[in-house]
Coordinates of C-alpha atoms in Angstrom, one line a residue:
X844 CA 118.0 185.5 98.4
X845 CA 117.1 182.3 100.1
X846 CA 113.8 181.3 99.9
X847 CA 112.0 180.3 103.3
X848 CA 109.7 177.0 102.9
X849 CA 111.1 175.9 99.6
X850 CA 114.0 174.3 98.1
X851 CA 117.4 176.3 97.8
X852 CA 121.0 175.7 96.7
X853 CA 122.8 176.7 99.4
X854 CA 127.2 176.4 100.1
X855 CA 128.4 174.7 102.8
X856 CA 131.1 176.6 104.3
X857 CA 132.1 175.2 108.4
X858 CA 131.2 172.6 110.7
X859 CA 129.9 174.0 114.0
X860 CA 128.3 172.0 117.3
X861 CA 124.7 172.3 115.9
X862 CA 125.1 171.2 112.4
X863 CA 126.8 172.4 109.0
X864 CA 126.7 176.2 108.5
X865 CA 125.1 176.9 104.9
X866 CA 125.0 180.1 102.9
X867 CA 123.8 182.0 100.0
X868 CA 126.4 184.5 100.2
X869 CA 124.6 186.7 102.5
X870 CA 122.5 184.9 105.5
X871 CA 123.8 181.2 107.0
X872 CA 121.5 178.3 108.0
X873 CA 122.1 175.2 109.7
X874 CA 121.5 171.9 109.1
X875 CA 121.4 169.2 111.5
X876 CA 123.9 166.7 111.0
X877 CA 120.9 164.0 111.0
X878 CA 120.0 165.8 107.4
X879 CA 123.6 166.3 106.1
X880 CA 125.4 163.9 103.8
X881 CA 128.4 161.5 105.5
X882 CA 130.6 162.7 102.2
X883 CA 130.0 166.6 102.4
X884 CA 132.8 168.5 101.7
X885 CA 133.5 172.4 102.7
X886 CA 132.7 174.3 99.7
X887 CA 130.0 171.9 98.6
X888 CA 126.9 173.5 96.9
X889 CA 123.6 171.4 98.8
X890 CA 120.2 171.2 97.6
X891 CA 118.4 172.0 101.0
X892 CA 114.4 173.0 102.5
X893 CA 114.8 175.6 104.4
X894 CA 111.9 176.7 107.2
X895 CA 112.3 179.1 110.4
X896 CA 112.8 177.2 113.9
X897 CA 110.8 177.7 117.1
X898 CA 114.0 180.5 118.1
X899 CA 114.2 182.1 115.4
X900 CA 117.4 180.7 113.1
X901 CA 117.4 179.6 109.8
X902 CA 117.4 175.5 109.5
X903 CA 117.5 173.5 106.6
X904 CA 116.6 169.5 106.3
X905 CA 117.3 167.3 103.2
X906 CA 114.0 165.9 103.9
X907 CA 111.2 166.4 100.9
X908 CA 108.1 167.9 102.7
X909 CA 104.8 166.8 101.7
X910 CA 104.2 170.2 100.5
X911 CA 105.9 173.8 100.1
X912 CA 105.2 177.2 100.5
X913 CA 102.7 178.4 97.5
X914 CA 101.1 174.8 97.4
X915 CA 97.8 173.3 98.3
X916 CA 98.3 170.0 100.1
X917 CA 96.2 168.1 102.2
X918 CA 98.0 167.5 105.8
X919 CA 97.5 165.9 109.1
X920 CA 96.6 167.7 112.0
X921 CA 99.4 166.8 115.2
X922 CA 98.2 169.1 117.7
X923 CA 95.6 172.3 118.6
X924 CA 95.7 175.1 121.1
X925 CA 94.2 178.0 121.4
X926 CA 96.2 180.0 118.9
X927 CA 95.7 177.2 116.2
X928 CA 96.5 173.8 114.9
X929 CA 99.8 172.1 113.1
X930 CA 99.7 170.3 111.0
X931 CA 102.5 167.5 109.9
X932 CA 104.5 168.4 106.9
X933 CA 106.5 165.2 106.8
X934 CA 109.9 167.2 107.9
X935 CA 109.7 166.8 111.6
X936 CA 108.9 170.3 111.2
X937 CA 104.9 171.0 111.4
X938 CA 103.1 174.1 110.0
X939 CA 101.1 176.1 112.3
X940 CA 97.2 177.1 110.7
X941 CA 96.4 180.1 113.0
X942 CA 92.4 179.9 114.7
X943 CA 91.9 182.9 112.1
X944 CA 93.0 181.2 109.0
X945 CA 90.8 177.8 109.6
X946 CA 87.5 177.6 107.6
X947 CA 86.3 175.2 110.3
X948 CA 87.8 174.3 113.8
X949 CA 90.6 171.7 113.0
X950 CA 90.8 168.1 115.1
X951 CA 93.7 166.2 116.0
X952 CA 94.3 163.0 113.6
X953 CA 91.9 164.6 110.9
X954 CA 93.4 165.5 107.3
X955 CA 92.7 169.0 105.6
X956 CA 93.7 170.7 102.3
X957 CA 95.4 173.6 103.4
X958 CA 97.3 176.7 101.3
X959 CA 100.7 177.1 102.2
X960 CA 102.6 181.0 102.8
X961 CA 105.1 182.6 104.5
X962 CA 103.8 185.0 107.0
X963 CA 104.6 188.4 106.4
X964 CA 105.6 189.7 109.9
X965 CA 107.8 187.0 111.0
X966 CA 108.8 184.9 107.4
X967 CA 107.5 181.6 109.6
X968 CA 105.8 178.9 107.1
X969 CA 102.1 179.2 107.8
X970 CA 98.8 177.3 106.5
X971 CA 95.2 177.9 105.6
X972 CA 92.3 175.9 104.6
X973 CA 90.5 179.5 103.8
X974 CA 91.4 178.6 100.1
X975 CA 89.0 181.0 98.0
X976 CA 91.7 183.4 99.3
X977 CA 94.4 181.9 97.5
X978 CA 92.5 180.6 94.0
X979 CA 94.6 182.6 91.1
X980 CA 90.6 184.3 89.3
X981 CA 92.8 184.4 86.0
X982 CA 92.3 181.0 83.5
X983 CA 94.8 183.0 80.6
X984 CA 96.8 179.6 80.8
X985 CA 93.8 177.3 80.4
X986 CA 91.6 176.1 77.4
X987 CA 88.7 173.7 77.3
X988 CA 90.0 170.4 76.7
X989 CA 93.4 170.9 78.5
X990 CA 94.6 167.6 80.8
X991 CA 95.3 169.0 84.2
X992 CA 95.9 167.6 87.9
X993 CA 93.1 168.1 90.5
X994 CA 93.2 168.1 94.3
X995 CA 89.5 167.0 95.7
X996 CA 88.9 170.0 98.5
X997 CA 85.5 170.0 99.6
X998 CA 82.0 169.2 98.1
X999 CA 78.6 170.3 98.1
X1000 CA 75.0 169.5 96.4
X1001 CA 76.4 170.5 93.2
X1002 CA 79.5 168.3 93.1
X1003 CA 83.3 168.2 94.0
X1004 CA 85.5 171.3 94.1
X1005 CA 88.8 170.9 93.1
X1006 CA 92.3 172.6 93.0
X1007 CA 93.5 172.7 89.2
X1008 CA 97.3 172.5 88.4
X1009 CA 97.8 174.1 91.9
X1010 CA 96.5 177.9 90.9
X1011 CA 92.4 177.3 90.0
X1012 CA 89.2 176.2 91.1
X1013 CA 86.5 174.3 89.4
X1014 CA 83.8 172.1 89.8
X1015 CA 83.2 168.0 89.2
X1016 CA 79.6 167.6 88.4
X1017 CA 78.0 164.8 90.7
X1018 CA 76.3 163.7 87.6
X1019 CA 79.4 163.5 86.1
X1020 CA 81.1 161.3 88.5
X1021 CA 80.8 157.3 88.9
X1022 CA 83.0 157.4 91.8
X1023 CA 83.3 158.3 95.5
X1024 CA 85.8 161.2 95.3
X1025 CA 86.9 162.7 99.4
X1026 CA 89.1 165.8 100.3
X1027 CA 92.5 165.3 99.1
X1028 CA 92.3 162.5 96.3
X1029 CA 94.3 163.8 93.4
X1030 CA 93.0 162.9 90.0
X1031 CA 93.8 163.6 86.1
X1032 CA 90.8 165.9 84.9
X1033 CA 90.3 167.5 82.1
X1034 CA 89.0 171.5 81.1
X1035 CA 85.5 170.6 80.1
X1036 CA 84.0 174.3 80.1
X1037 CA 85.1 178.0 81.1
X1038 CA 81.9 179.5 81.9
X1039 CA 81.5 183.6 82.9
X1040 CA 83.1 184.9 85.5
X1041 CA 86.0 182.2 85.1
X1042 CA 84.2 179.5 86.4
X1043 CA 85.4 176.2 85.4
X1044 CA 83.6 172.4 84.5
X1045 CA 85.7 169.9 85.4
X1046 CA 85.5 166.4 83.8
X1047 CA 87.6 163.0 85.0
X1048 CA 86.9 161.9 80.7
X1049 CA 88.9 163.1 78.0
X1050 CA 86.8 166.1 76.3
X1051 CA 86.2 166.1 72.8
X1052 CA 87.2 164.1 69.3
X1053 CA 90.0 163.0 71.2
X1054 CA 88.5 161.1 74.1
X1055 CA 86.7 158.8 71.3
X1056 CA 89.8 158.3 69.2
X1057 CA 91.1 157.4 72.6
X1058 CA 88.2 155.3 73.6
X1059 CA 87.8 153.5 70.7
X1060 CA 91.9 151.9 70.9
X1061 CA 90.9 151.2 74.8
X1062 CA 87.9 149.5 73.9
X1063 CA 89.4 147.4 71.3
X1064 CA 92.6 146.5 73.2
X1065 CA 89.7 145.5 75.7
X1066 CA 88.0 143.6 73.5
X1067 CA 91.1 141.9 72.5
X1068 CA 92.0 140.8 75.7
X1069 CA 88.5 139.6 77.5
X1070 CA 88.8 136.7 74.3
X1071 CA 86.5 139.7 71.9
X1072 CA 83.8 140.4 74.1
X1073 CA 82.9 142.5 76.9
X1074 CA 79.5 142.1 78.8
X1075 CA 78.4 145.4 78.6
X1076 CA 75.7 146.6 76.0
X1077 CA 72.7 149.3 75.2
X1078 CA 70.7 148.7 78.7
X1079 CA 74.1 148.3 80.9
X1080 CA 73.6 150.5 83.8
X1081 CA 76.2 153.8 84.2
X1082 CA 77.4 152.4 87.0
X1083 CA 78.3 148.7 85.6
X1084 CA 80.1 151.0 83.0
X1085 CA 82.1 152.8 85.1
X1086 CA 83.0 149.9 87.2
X1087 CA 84.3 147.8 84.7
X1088 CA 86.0 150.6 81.7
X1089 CA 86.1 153.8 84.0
X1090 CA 83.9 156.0 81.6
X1091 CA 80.2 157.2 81.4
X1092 CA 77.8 155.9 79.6
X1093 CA 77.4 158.9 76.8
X1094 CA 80.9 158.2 76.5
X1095 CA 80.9 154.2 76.3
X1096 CA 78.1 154.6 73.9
X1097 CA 80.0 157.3 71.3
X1098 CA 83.2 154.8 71.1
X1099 CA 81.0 151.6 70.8
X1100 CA 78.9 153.4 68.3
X1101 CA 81.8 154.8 66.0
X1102 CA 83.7 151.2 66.1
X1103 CA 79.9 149.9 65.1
X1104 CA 80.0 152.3 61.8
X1105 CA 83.8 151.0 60.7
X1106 CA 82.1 147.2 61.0
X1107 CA 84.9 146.1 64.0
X1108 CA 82.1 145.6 66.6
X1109 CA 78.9 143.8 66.9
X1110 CA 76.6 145.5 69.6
X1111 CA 73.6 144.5 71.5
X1112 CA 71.9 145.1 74.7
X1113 CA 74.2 143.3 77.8
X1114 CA 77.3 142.7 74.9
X1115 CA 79.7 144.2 72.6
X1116 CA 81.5 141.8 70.5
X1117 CA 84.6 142.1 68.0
X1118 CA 83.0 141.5 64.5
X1119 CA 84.6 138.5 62.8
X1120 CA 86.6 138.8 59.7
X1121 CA 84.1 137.4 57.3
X1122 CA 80.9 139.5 58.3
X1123 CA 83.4 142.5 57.7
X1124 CA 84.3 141.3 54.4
X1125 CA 80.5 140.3 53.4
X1126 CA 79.6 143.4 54.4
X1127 CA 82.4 145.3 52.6
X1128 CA 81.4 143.8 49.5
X1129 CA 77.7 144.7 50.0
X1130 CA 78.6 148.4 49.6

């Protein structure tokens, strides 16, 4: 069964005056000879995108879109009427978002994160940036702690909502966040909470044990290359922090504080410092 809007393995089997004639034993699709291999061969199996044209017939394009069918993605709108907007998917081929399925009217040259499906009456790929009504509600495949991809969608007083790993939704704490984050950056994250109702705290630090046994070989590699110093201490602002290691404070602190307890760093307010050899040793033999 071929699959409309994503990738299929198709077999070429003739040469007609629009393109190569492709099949999966059942239904045939053309592609272009702009899209088709110079080498292609009749019998050939071809790794092909295949999409509905404007009349109806199955195409196919080599072409990687910027997104398939059952994906967020965050597209370009090309054009508006009164039915709705398309939006460029990087194929030649754009995705229409119908005036129904658009949270808020769409504008030429602006960028939205959109949910893309097949239309069930006429199998055409299709968009919408309604996205609460495509958010999977069930987190069995997530724990706190888990590393996951995010894809920045909108943000309010709270902080930034994100898409996680393509299926969930959660939330990026302004408070949290020492950047500026907009609609459609994608980011590591990490599982920082899974509160009632399945709603999820999203953090851009490692969670747990693990983020300071993390920080600590960052901050020492960092030490080790800025000649054993770095000019950020107690009183350093959140922001300086960020800007210069890209963590918070509490977490900044934590690391600098455990490599404080194994003697390896010397701390004060605007400064941390690699500990030299001797004061370790003097202080070794103290205990």
């Amino acid at each position: 069964m071929i699959d409309i809007g994503k990738f299929n393995e198709l077999r070429f089997i003739k040469k007609t005056d629009p393109g190569l004639i492709l099949t999966d034993g059942e239904k045939e699709v053309v592609l272009p000879y702009v899209h088709a291999p110079q080498e292609a061969e009749i019998g050939d199996n071809m790794h092909v995108f295949v999409y509905i044209h404007s009349d109806g017939r199955l195409m196919a394009t080599t072409e990687t879109p910027i997104a398939m069918v059952d994906e967020f993605a965050f597209l370009e709108v090309v054009d508006v009427n009164e039915q709705g907007a398309f939006l460029n998917m990087g194929i030649g081929k754009d995705v229409f978002v119908p005036e129904r399925e658009q949270k808020r009217p769409m504008k030429v040259g602006q960028k939205y994160v959109v949910f893309l499906y097949t239309d069930e009456r006429n199998e055409r790929i299709t968009a919408s940036s309604r996205l609460t009504d495509f958010i999977d509600q069930d987190m069995h495949d997530l724990e706190e702690g888990d590393e996951v991809s995010l894809l920045i969608f909108d943000e309010s007083d709270l902080g930034y909502s994100a898409i996680i790993n393509q299926k969930y939704a959660g939330l990026l704490y302004h408070n949290e966040v020492f950047e500026d984050l907009q609609p459609g950056d994608v980011k590591r994250g990490f599982v920082k909470k899974i509160r009632e109702e399945n709603k999820i705290d999203l953090s851009l630090q490692v969670i747990g044990f693990r983020h300071i046994l993390d920080l600590k070989d960052s901050l020492l590699l960092e030490l080790q290359e800025n000649g054993g110093i770095i000019n950020l201490g107690d009183k350093s602002s959140p922001e300086e922090i960020y800007n210069q290691l890209k963590i918070s404070k509490k977490a900044f602190k934590k690391a600098i504080g455990s490599l404080y307890k194994e003697r390896l760093v010397l701390v004060s307010d605007d400064s941390v410092k690699l500990a030299p050899p001797s004061s370790e040793k003097i202080d070794q033999n103290a205990d």
